[in-house]
mmCIF file of C-alpha atoms in Angstrom:
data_model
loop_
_atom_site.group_PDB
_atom_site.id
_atom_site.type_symbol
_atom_site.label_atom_id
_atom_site.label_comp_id
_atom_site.label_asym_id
_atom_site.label_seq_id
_atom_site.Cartn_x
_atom_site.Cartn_y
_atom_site.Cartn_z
ATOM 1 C CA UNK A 1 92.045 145.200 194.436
ATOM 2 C CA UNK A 2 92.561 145.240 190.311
ATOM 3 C CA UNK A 3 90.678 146.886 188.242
ATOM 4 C CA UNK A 4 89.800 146.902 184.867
ATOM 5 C CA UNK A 5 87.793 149.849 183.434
ATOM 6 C CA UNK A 6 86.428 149.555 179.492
ATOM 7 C CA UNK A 7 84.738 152.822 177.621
ATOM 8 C CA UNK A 8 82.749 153.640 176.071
ATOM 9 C CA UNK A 9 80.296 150.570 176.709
ATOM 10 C CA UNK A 10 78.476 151.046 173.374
ATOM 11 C CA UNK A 11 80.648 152.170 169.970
ATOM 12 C CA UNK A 12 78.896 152.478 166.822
ATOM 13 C CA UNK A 13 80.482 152.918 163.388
ATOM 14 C CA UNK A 14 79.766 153.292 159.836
ATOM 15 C CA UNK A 15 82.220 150.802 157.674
ATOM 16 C CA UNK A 16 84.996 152.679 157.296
ATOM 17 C CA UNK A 17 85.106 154.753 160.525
ATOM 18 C CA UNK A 18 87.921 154.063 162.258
ATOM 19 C CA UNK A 19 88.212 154.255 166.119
ATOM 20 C CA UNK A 20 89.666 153.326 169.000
ATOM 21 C CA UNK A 21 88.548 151.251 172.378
ATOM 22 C CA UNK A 22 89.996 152.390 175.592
ATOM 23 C CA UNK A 23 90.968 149.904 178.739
ATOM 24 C CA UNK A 24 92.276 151.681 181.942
ATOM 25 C CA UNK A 25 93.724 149.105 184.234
ATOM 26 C CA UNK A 26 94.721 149.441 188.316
ATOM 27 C CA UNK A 27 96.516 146.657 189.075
ATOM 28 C CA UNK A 28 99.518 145.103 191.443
ATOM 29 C CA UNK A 29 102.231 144.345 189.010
ATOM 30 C CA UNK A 30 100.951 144.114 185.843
ATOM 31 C CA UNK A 31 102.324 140.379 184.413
ATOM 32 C CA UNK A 32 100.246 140.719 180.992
ATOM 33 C CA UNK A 33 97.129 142.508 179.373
ATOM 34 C CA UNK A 34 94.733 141.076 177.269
ATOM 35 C CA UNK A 35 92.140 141.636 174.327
ATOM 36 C CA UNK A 36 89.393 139.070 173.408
ATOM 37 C CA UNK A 37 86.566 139.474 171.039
ATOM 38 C CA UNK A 38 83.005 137.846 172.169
ATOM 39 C CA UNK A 39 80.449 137.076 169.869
ATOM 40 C CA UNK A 40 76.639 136.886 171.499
ATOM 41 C CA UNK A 41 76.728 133.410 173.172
ATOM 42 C CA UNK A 42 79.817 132.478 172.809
ATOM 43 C CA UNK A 43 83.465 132.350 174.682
ATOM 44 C CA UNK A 44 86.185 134.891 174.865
ATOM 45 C CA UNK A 45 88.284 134.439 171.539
ATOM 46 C CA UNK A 46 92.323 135.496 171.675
ATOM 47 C CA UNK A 47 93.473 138.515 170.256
ATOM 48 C CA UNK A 48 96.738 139.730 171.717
ATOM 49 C CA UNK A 49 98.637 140.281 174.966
ATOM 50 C CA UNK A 50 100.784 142.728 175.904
ATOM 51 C CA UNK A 51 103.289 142.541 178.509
ATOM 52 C CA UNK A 52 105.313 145.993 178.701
ATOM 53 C CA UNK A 53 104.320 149.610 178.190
ATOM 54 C CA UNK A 54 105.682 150.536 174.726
ATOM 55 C CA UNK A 55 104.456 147.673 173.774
ATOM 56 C CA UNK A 56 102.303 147.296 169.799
ATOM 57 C CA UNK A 57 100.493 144.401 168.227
ATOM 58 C CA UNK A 58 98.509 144.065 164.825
ATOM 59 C CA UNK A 59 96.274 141.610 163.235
ATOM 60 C CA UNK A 60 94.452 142.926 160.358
ATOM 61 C CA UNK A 61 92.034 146.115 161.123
ATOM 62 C CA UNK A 62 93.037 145.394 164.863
ATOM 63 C CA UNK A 63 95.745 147.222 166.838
ATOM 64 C CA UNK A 64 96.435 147.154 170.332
ATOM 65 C CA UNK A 65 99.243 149.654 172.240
ATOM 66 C CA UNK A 66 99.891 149.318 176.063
ATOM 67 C CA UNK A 67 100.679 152.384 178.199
ATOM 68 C CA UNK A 68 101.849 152.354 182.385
ATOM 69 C CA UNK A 69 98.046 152.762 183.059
ATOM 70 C CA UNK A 70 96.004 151.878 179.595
ATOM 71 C CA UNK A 71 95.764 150.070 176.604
ATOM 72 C CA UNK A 72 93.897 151.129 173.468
ATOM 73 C CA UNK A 73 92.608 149.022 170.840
ATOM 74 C CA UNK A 74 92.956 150.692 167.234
ATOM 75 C CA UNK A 75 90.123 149.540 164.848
ATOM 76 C CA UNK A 76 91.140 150.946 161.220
ATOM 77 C CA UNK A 77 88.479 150.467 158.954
ATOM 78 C CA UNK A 78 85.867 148.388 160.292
ATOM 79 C CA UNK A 79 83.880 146.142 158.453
ATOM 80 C CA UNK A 80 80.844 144.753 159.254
ATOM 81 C CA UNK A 81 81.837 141.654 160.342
ATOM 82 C CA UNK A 82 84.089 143.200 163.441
ATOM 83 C CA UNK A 83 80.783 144.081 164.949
ATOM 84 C CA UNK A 84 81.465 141.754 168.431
ATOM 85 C CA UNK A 85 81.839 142.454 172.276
ATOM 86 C CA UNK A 86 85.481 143.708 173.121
ATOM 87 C CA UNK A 87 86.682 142.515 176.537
ATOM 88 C CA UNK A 88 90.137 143.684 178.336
ATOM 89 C CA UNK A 89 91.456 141.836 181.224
ATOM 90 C CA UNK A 90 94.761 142.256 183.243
ATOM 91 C CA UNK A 91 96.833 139.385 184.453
ATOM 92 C CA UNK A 92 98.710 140.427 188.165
ATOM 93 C CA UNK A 93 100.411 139.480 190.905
ATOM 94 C CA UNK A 94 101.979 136.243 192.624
ATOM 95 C CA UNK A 95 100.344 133.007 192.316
ATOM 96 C CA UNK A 96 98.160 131.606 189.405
ATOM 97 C CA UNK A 97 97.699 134.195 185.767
ATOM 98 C CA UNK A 98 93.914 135.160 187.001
ATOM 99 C CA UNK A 99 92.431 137.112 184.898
ATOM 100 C CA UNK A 100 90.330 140.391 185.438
ATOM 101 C CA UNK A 101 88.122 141.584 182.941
ATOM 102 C CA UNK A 102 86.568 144.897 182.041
ATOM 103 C CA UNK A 103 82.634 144.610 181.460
ATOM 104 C CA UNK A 104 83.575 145.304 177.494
ATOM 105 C CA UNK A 105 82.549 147.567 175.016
ATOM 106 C CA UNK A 106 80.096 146.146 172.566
ATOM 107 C CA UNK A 107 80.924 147.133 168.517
ATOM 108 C CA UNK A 108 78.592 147.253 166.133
ATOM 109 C CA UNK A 109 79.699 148.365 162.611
ATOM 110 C CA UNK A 110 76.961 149.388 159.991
ATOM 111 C CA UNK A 111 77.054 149.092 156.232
ATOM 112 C CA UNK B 1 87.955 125.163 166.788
ATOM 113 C CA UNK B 2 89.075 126.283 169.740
ATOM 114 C CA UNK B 3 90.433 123.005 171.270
ATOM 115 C CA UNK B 4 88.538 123.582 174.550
ATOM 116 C CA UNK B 5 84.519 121.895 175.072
ATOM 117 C CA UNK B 6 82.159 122.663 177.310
ATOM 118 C CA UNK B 7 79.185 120.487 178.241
ATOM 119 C CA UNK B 8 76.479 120.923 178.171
ATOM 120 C CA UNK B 9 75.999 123.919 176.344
ATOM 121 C CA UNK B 10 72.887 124.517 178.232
ATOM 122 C CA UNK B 11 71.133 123.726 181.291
ATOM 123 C CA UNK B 12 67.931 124.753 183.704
ATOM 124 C CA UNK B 13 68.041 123.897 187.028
ATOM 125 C CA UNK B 14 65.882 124.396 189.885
ATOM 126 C CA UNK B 15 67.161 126.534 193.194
ATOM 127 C CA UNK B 16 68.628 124.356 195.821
ATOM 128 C CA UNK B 17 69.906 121.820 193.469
ATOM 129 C CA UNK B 18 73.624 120.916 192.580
ATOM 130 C CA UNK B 19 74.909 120.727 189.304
ATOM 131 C CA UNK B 20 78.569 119.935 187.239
ATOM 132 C CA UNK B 21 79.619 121.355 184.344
ATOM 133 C CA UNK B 22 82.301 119.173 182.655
ATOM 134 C CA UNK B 23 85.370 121.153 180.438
ATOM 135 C CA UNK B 24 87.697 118.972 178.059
ATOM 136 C CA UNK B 25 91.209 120.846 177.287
ATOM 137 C CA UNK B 26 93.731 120.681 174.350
ATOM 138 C CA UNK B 27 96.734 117.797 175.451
ATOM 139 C CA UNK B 28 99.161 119.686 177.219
ATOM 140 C CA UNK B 29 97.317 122.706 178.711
ATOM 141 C CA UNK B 30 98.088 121.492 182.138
ATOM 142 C CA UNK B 31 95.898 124.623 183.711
ATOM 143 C CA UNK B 32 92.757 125.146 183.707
ATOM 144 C CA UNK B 33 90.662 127.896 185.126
ATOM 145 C CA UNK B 34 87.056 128.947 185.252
ATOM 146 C CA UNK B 35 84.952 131.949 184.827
ATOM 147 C CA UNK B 36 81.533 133.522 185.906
ATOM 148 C CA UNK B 37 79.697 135.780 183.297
ATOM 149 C CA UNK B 38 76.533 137.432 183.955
ATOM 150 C CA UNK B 39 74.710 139.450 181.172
ATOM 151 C CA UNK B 40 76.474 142.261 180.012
ATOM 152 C CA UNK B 41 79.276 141.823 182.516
ATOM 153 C CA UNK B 42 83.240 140.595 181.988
ATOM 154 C CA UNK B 43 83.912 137.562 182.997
ATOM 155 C CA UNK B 44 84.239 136.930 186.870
ATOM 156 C CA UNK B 45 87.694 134.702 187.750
ATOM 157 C CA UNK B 46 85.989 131.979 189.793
ATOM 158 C CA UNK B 47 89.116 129.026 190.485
ATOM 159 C CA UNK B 48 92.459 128.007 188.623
ATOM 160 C CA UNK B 49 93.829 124.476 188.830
ATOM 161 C CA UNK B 50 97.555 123.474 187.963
ATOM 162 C CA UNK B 51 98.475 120.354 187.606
ATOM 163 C CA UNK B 52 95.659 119.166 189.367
ATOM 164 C CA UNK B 53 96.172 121.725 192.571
ATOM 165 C CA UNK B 54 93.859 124.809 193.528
ATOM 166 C CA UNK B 55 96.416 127.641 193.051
ATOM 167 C CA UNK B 56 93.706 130.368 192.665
ATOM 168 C CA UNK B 57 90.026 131.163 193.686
ATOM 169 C CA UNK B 58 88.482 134.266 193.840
ATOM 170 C CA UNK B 59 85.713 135.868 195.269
ATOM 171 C CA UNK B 60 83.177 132.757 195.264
ATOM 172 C CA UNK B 61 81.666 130.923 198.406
ATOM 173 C CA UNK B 62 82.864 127.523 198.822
ATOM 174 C CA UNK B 63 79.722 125.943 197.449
ATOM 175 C CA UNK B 64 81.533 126.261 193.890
ATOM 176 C CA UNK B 65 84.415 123.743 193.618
ATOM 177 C CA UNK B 66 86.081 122.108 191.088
ATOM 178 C CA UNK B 67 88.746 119.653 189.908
ATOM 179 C CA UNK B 68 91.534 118.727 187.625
ATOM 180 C CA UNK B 69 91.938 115.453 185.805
ATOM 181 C CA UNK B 70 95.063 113.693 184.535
ATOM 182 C CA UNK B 71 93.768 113.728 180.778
ATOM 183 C CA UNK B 72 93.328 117.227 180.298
ATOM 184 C CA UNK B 73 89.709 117.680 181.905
ATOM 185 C CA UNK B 74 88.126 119.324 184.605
ATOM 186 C CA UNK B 75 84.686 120.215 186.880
ATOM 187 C CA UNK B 76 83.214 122.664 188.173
ATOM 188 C CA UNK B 77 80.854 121.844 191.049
ATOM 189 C CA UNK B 78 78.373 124.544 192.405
ATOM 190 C CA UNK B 79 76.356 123.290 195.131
ATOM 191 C CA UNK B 80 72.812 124.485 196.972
ATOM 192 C CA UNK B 81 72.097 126.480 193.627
ATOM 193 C CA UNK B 82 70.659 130.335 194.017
ATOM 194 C CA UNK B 83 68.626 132.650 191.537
ATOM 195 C CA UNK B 84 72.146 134.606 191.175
ATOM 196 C CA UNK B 85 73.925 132.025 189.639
ATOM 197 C CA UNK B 86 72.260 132.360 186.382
ATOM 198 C CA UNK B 87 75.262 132.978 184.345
ATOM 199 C CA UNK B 88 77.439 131.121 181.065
ATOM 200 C CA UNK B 89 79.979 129.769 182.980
ATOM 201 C CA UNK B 90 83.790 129.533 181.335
ATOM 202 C CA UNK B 91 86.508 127.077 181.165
ATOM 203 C CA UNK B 92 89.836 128.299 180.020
ATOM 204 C CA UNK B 93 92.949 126.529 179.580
ATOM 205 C CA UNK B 94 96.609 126.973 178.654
ATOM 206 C CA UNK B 95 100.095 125.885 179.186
ATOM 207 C CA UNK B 96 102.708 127.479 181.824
ATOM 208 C CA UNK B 97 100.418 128.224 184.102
ATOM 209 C CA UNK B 98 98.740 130.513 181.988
ATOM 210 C CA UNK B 99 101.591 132.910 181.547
ATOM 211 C CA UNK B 100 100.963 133.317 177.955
ATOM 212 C CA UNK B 101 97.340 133.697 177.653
ATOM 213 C CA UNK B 102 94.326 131.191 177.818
ATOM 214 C CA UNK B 103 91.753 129.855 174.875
ATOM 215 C CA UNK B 104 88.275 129.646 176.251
ATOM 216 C CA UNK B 105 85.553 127.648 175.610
ATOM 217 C CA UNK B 106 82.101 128.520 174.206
ATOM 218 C CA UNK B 107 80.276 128.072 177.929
ATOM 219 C CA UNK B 108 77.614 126.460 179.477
ATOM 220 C CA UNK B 109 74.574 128.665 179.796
ATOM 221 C CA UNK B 110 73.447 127.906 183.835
ATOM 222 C CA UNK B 111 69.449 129.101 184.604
ATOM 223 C CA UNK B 112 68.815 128.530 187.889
ATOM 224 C CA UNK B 113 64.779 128.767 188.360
#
């Protein structure tokens, strides 16, 4: 069965502090892995995807590196306004792109 | 704006009861899938459609259900409601199948009472 493992659940920064967000994934033939952001009552927004160890994206403060077994998500800098839920989920397998998500680990960055 | 709506955006039901919660995608996302999300948990992968075919469910009783629509929209149909499926409940669509990642919609918070 894939899983997807998030830590730490809870990350709190001053602005400034950089950090990172770890994702450890199990799965059957990894086809692509994921970062969203979620704000409180909202959906999942796209960040990136990675398909192949090695593997770097950036978009502003955000960057995201896959390994054989994790991904990390860089956060240089934080602002305030980056303070959101960060969800992982791996794509796997034959048939339809399903996702599976970690539970997430919830940023809050303070003044 | 994400180019995927949910409605509605909130809803109380009573246990017992059957409900639908209706998900409009972007022209040209011909799959659709949709998600479970209790409080303070990831998302839970309920069903996928593909051009209007199952090709995925996951762990969920057959009470939940759904369908595709030729213009882009879809249901998701949970029958003989329980306490447990309190949740926001996510549609998320794409193109190819969803090879390339999927845009989600903002959710319909479900209370079942």
């Amino acid at each position: 069965e894939d899983q997807v493992t998030q830590s730490p659940e809870a990350l709190r920064l001053q602005e400034g502090e950089s950090s990172s967000l770890n994702c450890s994934y199990t799965v059957s033939g990894l086809r692509g892995l994921f970062w969203y952001r979620q704000d409180p009552g909202k959906g999942p927004e796209f960040l990136f995807t990675l398909y192949s160890a090695g593997e770097e994206k950036e978009k502003e403060r955000l960057k995201a590196t896959l390994t054989k077994k994790e991904s990390f998500l860089h956060i240089t800098a934080p602002k305030p306004e980056d303070s959101a839920t960060y969800l992982c989920a791996a794509s796997s397998g034959a048939g339809s792109y399903q996702l599976t998500f970690g539970k997430g680990t919830k940023l809050s960055v303070i003044p | 704006e994400t180019g995927v709506t949910q409605s509605p955006t909130h809803l109380i039901k009573t246990r017992g009861q059957q409900v639908t919660l209706r998900c409009s995608s972007q022209s040209g996302h011909n799959t659709v899938s949709w998600y479970q999300q209790a409080l303070g948990q990831g998302p839970q992968f309920i069903f996928q459609y593909y051009r209007e075919e199952e090709n995925g469910r996951g762990n969920f009783p057959p009470r939940f259900s759904g369908l595709q629509f030729p213009n882009y929209s879809s249901e998701l149909n949970v029958n003989a409601l329980e306490l447990d499926d309190s949740a926001l409940y996510l549609c998320a669509s794409s193109t190819s199948g969803g090879n390339y990642g999927y845009t989600f919609g903002s959710g319909t918070r479900l209370t079942v009472v």
